[in-house]
mmCIF file of C-alpha atoms in Angstrom:
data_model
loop_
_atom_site.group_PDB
_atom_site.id
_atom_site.type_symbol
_atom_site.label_atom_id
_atom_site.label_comp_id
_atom_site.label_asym_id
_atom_site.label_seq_id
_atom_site.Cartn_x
_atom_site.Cartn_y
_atom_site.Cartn_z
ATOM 1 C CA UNK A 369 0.000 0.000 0.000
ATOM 2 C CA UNK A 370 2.670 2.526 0.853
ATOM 3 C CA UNK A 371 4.420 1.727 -2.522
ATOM 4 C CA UNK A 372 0.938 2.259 -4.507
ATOM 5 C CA UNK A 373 0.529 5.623 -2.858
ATOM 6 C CA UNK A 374 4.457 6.397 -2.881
ATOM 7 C CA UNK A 375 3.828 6.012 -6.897
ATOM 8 C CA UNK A 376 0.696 8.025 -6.910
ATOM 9 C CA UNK A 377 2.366 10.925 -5.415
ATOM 10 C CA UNK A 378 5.506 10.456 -7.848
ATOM 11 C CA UNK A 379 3.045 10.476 -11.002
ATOM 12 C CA UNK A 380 0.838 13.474 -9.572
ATOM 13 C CA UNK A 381 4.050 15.547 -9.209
ATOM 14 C CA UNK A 382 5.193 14.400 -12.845
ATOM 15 C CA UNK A 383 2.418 15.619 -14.250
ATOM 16 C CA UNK A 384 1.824 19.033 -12.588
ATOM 17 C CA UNK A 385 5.829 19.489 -13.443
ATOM 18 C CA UNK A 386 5.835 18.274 -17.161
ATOM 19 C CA UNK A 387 3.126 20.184 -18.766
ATOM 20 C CA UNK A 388 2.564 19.177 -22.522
ATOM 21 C CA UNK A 389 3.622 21.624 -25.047
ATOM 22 C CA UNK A 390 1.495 23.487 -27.367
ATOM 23 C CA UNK A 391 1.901 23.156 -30.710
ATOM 24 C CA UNK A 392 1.226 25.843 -32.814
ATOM 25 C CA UNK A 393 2.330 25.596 -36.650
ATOM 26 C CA UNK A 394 0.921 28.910 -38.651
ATOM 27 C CA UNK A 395 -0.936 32.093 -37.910
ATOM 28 C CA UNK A 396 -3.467 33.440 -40.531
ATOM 29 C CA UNK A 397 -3.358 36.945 -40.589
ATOM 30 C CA UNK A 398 -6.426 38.757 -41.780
ATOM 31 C CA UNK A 399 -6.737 42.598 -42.119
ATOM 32 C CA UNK A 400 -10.154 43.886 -40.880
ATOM 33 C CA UNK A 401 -9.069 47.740 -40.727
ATOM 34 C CA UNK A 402 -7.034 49.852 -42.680
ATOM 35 C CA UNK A 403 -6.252 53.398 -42.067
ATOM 36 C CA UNK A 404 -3.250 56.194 -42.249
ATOM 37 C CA UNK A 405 -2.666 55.476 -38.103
ATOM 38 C CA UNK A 406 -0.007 54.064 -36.077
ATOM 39 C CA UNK A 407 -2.849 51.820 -33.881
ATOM 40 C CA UNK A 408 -0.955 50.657 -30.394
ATOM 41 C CA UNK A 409 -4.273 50.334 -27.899
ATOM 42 C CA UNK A 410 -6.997 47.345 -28.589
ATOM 43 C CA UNK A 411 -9.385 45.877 -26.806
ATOM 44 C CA UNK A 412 -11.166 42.671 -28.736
ATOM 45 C CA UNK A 413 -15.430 42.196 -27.619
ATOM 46 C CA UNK A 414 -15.957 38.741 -29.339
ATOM 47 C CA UNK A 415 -13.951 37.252 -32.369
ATOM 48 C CA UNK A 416 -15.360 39.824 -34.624
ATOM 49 C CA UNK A 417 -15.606 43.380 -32.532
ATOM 50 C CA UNK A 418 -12.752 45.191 -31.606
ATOM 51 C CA UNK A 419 -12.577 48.767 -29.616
ATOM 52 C CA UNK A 420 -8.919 50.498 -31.129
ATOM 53 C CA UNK A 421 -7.896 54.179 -29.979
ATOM 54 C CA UNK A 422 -5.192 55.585 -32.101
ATOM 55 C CA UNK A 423 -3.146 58.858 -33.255
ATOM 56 C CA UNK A 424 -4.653 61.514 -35.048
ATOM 57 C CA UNK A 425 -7.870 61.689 -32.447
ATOM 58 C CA UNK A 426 -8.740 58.389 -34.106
ATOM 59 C CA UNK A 427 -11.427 56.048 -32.199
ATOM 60 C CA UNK A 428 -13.461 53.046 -33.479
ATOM 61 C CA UNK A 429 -14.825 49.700 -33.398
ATOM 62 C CA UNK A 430 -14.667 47.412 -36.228
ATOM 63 C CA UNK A 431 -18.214 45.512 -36.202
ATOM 64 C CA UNK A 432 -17.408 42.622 -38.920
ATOM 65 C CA UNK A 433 -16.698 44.685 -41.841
ATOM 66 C CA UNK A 434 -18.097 47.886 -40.760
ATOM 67 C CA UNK A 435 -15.664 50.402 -39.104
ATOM 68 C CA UNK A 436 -17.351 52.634 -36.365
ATOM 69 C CA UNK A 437 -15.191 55.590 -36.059
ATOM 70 C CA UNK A 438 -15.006 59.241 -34.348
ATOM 71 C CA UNK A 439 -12.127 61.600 -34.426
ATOM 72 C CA UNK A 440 -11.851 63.014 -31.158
ATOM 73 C CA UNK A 441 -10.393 67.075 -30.706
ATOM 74 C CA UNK A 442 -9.044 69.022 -27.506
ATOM 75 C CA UNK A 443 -9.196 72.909 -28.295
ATOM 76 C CA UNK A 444 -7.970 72.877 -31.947
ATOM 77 C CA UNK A 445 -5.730 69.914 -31.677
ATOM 78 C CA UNK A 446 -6.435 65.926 -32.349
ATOM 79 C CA UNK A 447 -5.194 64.008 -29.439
ATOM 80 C CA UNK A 448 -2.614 60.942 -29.895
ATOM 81 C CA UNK A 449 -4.157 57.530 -27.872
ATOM 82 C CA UNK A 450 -2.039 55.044 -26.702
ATOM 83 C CA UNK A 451 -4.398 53.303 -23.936
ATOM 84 C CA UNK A 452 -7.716 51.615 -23.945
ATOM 85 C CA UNK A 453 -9.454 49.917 -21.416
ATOM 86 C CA UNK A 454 -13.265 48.736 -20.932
ATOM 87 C CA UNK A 455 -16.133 47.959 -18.075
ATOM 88 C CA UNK A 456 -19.308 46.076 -19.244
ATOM 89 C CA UNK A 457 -20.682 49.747 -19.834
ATOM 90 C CA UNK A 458 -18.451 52.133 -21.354
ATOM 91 C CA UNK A 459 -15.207 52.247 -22.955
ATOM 92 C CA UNK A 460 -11.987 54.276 -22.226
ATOM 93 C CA UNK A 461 -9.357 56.193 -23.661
ATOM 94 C CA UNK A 462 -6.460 57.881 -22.536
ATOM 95 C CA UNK A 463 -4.137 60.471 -24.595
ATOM 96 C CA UNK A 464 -0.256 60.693 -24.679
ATOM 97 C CA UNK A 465 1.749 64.027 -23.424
ATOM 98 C CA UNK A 466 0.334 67.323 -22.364
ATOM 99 C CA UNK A 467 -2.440 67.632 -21.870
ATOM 100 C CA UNK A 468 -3.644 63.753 -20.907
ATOM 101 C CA UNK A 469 -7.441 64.048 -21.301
ATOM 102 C CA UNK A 470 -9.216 60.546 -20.420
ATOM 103 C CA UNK A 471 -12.768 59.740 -22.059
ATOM 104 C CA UNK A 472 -15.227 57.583 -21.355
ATOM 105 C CA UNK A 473 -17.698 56.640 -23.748
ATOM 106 C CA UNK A 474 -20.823 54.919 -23.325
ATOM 107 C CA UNK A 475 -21.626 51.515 -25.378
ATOM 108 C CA UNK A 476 -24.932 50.132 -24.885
ATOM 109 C CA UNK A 477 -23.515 46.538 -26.942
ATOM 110 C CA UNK A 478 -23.630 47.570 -30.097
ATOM 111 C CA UNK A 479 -22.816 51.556 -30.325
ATOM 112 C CA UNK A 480 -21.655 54.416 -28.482
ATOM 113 C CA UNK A 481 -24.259 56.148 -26.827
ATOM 114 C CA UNK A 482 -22.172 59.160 -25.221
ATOM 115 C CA UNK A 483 -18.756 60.575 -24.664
ATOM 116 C CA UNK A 484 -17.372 62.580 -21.435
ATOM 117 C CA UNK A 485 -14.280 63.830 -20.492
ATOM 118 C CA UNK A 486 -13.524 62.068 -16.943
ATOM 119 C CA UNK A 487 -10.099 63.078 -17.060
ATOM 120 C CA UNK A 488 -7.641 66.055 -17.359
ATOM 121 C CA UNK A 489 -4.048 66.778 -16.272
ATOM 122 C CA UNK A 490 -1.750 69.373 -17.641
ATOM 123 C CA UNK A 491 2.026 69.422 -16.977
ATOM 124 C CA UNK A 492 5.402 69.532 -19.300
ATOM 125 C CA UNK A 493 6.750 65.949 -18.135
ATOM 126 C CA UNK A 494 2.817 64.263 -18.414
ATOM 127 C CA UNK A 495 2.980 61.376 -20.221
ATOM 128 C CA UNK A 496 0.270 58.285 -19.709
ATOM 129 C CA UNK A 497 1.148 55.038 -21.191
ATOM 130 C CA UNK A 498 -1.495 52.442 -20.843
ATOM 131 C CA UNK A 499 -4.716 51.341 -18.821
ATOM 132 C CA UNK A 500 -6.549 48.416 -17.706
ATOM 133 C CA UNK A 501 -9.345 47.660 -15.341
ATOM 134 C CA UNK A 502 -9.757 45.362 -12.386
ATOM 135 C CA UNK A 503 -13.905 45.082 -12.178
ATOM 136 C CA UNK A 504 -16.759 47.573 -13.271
ATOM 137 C CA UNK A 505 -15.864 49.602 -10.151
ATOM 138 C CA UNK A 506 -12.060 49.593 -10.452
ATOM 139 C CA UNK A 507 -9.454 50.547 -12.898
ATOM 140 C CA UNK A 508 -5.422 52.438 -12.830
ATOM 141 C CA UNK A 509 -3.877 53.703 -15.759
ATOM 142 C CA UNK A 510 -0.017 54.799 -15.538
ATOM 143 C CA UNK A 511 2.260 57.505 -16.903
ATOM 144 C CA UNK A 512 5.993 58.578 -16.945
ATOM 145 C CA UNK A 513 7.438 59.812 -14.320
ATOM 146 C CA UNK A 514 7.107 62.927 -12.478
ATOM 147 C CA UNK A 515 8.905 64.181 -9.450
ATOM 148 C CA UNK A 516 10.138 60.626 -7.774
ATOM 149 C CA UNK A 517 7.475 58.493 -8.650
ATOM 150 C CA UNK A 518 5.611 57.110 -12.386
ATOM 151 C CA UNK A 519 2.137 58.762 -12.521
ATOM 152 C CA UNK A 520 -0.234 57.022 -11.428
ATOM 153 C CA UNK A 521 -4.305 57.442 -11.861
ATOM 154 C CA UNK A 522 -7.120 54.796 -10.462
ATOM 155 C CA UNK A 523 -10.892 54.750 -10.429
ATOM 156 C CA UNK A 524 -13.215 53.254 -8.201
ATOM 157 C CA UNK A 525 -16.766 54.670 -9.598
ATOM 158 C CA UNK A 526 -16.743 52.708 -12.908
ATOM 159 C CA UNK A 527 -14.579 55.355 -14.250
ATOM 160 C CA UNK A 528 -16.558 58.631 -13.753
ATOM 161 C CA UNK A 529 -13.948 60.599 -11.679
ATOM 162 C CA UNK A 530 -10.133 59.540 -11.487
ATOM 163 C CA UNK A 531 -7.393 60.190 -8.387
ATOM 164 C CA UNK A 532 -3.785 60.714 -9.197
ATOM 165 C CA UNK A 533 -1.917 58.917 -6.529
ATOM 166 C CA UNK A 534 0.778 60.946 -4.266
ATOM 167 C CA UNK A 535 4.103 59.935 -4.899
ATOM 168 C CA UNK A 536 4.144 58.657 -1.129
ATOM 169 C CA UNK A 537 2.083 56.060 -1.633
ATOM 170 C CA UNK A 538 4.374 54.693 -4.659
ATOM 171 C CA UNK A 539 7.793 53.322 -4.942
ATOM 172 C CA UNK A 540 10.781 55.855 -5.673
ATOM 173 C CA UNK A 541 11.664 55.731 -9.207
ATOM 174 C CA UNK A 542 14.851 56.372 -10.783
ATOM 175 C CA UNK A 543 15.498 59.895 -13.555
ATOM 176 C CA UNK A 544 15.259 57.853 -16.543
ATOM 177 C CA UNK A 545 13.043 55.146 -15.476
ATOM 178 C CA UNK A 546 10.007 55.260 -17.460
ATOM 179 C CA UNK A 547 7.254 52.942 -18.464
ATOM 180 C CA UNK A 548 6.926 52.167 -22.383
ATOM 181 C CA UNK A 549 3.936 53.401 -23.972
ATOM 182 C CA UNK A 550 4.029 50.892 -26.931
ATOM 183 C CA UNK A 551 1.141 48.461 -26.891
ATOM 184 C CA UNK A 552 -0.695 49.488 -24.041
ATOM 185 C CA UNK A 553 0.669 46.125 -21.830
ATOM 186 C CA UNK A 554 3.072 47.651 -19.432
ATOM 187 C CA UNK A 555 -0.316 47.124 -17.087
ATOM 188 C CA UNK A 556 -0.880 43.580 -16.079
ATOM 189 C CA UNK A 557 -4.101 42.388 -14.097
ATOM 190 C CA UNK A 558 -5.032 39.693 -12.019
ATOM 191 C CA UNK A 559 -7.632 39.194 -9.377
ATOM 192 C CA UNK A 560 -6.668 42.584 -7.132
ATOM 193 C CA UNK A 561 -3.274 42.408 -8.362
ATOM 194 C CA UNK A 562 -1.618 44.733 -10.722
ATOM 195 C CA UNK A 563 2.225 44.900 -11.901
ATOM 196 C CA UNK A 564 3.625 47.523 -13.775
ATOM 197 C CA UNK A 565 6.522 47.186 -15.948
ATOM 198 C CA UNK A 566 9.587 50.038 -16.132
ATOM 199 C CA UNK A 567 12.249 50.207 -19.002
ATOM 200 C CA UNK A 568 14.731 53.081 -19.316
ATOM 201 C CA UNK A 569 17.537 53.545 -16.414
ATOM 202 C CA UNK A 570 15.825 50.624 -14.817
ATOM 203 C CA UNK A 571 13.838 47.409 -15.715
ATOM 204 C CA UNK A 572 11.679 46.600 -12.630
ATOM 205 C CA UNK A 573 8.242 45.645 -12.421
ATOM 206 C CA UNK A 574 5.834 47.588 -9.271
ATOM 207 C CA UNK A 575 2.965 45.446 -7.773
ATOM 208 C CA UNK A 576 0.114 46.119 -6.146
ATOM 209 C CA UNK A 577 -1.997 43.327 -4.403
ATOM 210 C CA UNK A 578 -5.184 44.782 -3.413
ATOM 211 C CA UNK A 579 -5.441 47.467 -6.436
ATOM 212 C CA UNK A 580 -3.860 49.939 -5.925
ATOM 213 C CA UNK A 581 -3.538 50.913 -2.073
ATOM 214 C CA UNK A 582 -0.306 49.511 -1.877
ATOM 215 C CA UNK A 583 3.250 49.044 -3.518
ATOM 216 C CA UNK A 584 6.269 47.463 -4.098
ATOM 217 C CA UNK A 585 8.496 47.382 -6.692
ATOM 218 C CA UNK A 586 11.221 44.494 -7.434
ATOM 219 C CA UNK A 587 13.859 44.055 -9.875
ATOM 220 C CA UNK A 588 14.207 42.234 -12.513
ATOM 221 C CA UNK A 589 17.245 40.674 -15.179
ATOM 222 C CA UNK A 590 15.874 43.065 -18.056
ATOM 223 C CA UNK A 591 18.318 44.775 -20.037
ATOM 224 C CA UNK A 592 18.577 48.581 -19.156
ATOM 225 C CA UNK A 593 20.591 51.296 -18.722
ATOM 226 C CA UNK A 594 19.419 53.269 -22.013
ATOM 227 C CA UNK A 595 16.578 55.174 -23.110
ATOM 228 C CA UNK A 596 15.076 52.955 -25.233
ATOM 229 C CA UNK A 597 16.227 49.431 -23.140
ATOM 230 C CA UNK A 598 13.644 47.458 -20.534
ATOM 231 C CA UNK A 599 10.230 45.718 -20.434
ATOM 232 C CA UNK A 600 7.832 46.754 -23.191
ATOM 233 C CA UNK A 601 5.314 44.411 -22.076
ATOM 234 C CA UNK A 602 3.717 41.998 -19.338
ATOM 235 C CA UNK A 603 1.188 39.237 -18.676
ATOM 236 C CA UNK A 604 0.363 37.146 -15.604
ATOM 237 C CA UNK A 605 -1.736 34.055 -16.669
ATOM 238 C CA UNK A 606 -2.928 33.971 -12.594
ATOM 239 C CA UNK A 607 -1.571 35.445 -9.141
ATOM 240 C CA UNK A 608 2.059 34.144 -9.298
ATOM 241 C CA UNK A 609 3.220 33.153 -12.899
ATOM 242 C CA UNK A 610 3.762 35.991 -15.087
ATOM 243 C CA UNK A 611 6.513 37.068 -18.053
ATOM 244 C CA UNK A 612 7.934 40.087 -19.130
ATOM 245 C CA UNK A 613 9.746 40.579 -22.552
ATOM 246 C CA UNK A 614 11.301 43.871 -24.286
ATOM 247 C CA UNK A 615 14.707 44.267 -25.059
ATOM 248 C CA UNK A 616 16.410 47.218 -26.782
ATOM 249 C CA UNK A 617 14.238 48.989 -29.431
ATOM 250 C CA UNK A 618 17.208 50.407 -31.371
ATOM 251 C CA UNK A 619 18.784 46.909 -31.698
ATOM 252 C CA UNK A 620 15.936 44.914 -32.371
ATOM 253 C CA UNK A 621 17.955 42.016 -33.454
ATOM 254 C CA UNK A 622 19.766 41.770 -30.114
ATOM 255 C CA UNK A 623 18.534 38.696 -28.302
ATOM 256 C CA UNK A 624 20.136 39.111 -24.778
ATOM 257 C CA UNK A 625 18.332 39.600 -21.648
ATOM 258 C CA UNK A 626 14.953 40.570 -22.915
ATOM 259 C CA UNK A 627 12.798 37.962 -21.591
ATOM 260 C CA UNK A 628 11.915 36.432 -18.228
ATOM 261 C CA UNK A 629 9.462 34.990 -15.924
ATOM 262 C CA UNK A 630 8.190 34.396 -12.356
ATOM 263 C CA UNK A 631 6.760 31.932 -10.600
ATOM 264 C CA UNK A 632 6.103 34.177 -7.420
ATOM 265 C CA UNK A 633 3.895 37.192 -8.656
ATOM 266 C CA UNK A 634 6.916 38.975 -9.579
ATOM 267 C CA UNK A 635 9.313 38.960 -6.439
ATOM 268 C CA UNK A 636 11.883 37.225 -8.234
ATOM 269 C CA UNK A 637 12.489 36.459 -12.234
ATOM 270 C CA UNK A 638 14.361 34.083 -13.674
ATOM 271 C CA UNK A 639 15.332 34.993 -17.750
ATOM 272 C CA UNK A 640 14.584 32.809 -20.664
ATOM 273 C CA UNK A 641 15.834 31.753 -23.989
ATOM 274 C CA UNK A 642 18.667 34.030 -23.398
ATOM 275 C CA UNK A 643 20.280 35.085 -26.407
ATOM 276 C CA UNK A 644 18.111 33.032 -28.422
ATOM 277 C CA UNK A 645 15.622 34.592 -30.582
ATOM 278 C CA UNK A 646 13.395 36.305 -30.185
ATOM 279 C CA UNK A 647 14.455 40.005 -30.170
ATOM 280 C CA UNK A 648 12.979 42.540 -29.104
ATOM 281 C CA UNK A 649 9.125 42.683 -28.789
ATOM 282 C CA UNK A 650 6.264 44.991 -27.849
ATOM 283 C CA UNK A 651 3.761 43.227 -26.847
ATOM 284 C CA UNK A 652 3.585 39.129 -24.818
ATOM 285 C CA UNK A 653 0.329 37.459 -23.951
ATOM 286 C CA UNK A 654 -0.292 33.953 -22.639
ATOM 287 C CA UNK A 655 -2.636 32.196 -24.747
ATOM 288 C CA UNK A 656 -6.202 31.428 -23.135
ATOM 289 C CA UNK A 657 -6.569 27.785 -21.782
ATOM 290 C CA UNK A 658 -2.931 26.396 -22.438
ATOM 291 C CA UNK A 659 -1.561 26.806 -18.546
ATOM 292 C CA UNK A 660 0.976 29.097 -19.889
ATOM 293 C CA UNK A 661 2.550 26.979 -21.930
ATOM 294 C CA UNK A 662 1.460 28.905 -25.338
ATOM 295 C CA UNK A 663 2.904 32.206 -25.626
ATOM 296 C CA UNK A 664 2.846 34.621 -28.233
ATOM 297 C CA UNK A 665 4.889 38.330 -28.489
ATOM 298 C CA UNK A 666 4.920 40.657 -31.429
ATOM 299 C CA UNK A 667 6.630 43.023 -32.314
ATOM 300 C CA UNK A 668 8.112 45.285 -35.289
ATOM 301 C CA UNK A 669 10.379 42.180 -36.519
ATOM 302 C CA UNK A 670 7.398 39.833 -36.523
ATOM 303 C CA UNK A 671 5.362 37.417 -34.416
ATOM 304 C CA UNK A 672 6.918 34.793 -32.121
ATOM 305 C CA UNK A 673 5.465 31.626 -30.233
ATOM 306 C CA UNK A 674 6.546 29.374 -27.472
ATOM 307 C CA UNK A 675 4.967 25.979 -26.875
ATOM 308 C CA UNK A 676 7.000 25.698 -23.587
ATOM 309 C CA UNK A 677 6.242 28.331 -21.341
ATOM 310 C CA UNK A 678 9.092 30.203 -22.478
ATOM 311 C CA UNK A 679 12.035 28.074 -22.561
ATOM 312 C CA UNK A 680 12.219 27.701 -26.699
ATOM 313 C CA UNK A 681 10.283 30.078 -29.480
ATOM 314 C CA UNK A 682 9.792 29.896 -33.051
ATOM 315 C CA UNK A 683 8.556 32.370 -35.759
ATOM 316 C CA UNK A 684 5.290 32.379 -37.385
ATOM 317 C CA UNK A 685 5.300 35.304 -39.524
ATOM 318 C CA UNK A 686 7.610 38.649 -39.955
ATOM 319 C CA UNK A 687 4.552 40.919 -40.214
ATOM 320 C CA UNK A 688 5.093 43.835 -37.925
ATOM 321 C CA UNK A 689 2.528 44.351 -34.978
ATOM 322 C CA UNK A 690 2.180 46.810 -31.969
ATOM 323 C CA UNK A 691 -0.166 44.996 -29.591
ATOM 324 C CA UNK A 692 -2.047 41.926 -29.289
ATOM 325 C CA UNK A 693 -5.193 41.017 -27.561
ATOM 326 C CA UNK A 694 -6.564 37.496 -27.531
ATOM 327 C CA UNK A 695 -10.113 36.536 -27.712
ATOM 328 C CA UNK A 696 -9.796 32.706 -27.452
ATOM 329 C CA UNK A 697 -6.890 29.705 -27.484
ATOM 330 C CA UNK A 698 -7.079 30.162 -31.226
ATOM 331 C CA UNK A 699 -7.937 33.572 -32.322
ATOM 332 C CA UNK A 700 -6.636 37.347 -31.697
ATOM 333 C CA UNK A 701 -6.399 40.568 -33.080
ATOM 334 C CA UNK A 702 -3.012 42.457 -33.806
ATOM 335 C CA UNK A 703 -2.496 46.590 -34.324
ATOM 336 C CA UNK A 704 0.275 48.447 -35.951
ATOM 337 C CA UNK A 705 0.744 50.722 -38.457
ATOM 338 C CA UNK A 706 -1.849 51.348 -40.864
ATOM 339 C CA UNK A 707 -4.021 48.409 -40.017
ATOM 340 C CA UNK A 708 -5.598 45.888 -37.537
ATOM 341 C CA UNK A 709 -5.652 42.173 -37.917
ATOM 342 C CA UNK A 710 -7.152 38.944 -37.232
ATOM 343 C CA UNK A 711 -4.926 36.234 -36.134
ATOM 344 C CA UNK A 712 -6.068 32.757 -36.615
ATOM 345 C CA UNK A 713 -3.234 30.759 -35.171
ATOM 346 C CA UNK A 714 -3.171 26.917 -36.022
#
């Protein structure tokens, strides 16, 4: 008896340990918008709906085949997005620089019913980056750095009015340690959690456990040091297993200390496939249902995917994409310049 149960705990360890591998072979890419727009913020509804905010004051959904689109103005000027986030009753969008104006727009399922600004701050060195939401109730979006800490806005009234945190409630940042505004991921979300990924002087990822009320901040193997070095993007696939991956935008090639995960909600991380391909990419997400063994990250050079958690990749195509937002294990949708894209991967 001891023996039987001796084996039974050897073969339940085996297979928590040795997860099997996804295998992914191809990825159809479909365009389903096409505009003059460098598109970095998405947020996918079903496989065919999907929210984009984008430069030029550019908003939309793309319903199937019909685009749904306002230009949005401040004073005289068309505001640049970067950030998009959703509740079950509005969508929002956040601009880049000075000022950052934050909308909120009212979707009743199929259109926009309304649009109010929620949001306003005006400043030199203001610069917000990305967004995401915790619940209906609950949602942070982050900027660059100002004074000794990155900005840093939450809601907790479904997004009508927004508080900029003092710096005293946030870890000290470093001059030079900023957070990427490239694909609207440097926000990660799980449960009450939230991590926050730097680049810049420093690659470190902040954390907050019960949204927002408290910090810490923890370093990480990341390349850094220069303006354009550190985490572009990061996923957690539940409370303690996350990745980040960036690398060096003006070497996009280089290979080197540009991706890495943890296995204790970001406290420690541990880098992977180091100095193998890929490069540098903008944008990681775990793939829906695969335990976080599938893993795909795009970037300017092209898409990637790991089978593996992490530890090997392969490319699937060397079309360039911004972001990318999942809507199932198979399909997503991809933004960059000039277009947005169905990904059927296979």
């Amino acid at each position: 008896m001891r023996f039987i149960i001796a084996i039974a705990v050897v073969l339940a360890f085996v297979s928590c340990t040795n997860k099997a591998e996804i295998e992914i072979n191809s990825v159809k890419i479909t365009p389903v918008f096409m505009d003059s727009l460098s598109i970095r913020a998405i947020h996918p509804l079903d496989e065919n709906r999907v929210w984009f905010a984008a430069n030029k004051g550019k908003v939309g959904l793309i319903d199937g085949d019909t685009p749904k689109l306002a230009v949005i103005k401040y004073a005289d000027s068309l505001l640049h997005f970067r950030s998009i986030a959703a509740t079950s009753e509005a969508v929002f969008v956040l601009s880049i620089a000075n000022p950052a104006v934050l909308y909120k727009i009212g979707f009743n399922g199929s259109e926009a019913t309304n649009i109010e600004e929620v949001y306003n701050e005006i400043g030199p060195e203001v610069f917000y980056d990305s967004m995401k939401f915790w619940n209906d109730d609950e949602g942070i979006a982050v900027g660059d750095l100002i004074g000794d800490c990155l900005s840093v806005i939450v809601t907790r009234d479904g997004g009508n009015s927004w508080e900029k945190l003092p710096c005293e409630m946030l870890p000290k940042v470093e001059k030079g340690e900023v957070a990427f505004a490239a694909s609207n991921s440097n926000i990660a979300i799980y449960g009450d959690n939230a991590w926050v990924a730097t680049g810049g002087k420093k690659s470190r990822v902040m954390h907050t456990a019960d949204r927002g009320k408290t910090w810490k901040v923890y370093d990480t193997p990341i390349v850094s040091g220069k303006a354009m070095t550190g985490i572009f993007s990061v996923d957690f696939r539940d409370e303690n297993n996350g990745i980040v991956i960036g690398g060096n935008w003006e070497k996009k090639t280089d290979n080197e200390k540009n991706k890495a995960i943890t296995t204790n909600g970001g406290k420690s991380w541990k880098l992977i496939a180091d100095g193998e391909e890929p490069g540098y990419k903008s944008s990681v997400k775990y793939i829906p249902g695969t335990a976080g063994q599938g893993i795909v990250a795009v970037g300017s050079p092209g898409i990637s995917f790991s089978g593996d958690g992490g530890k090997s990749w392969k490319e699937l195509s060397k079309e360039a994409f911004f972001a990318i937002e999942f809507v199932n294990d198979s399909v997503a949708f991809a933004s960059g310049n000039n277009r947005i894209a169905k990904l059927l991967f296979k």
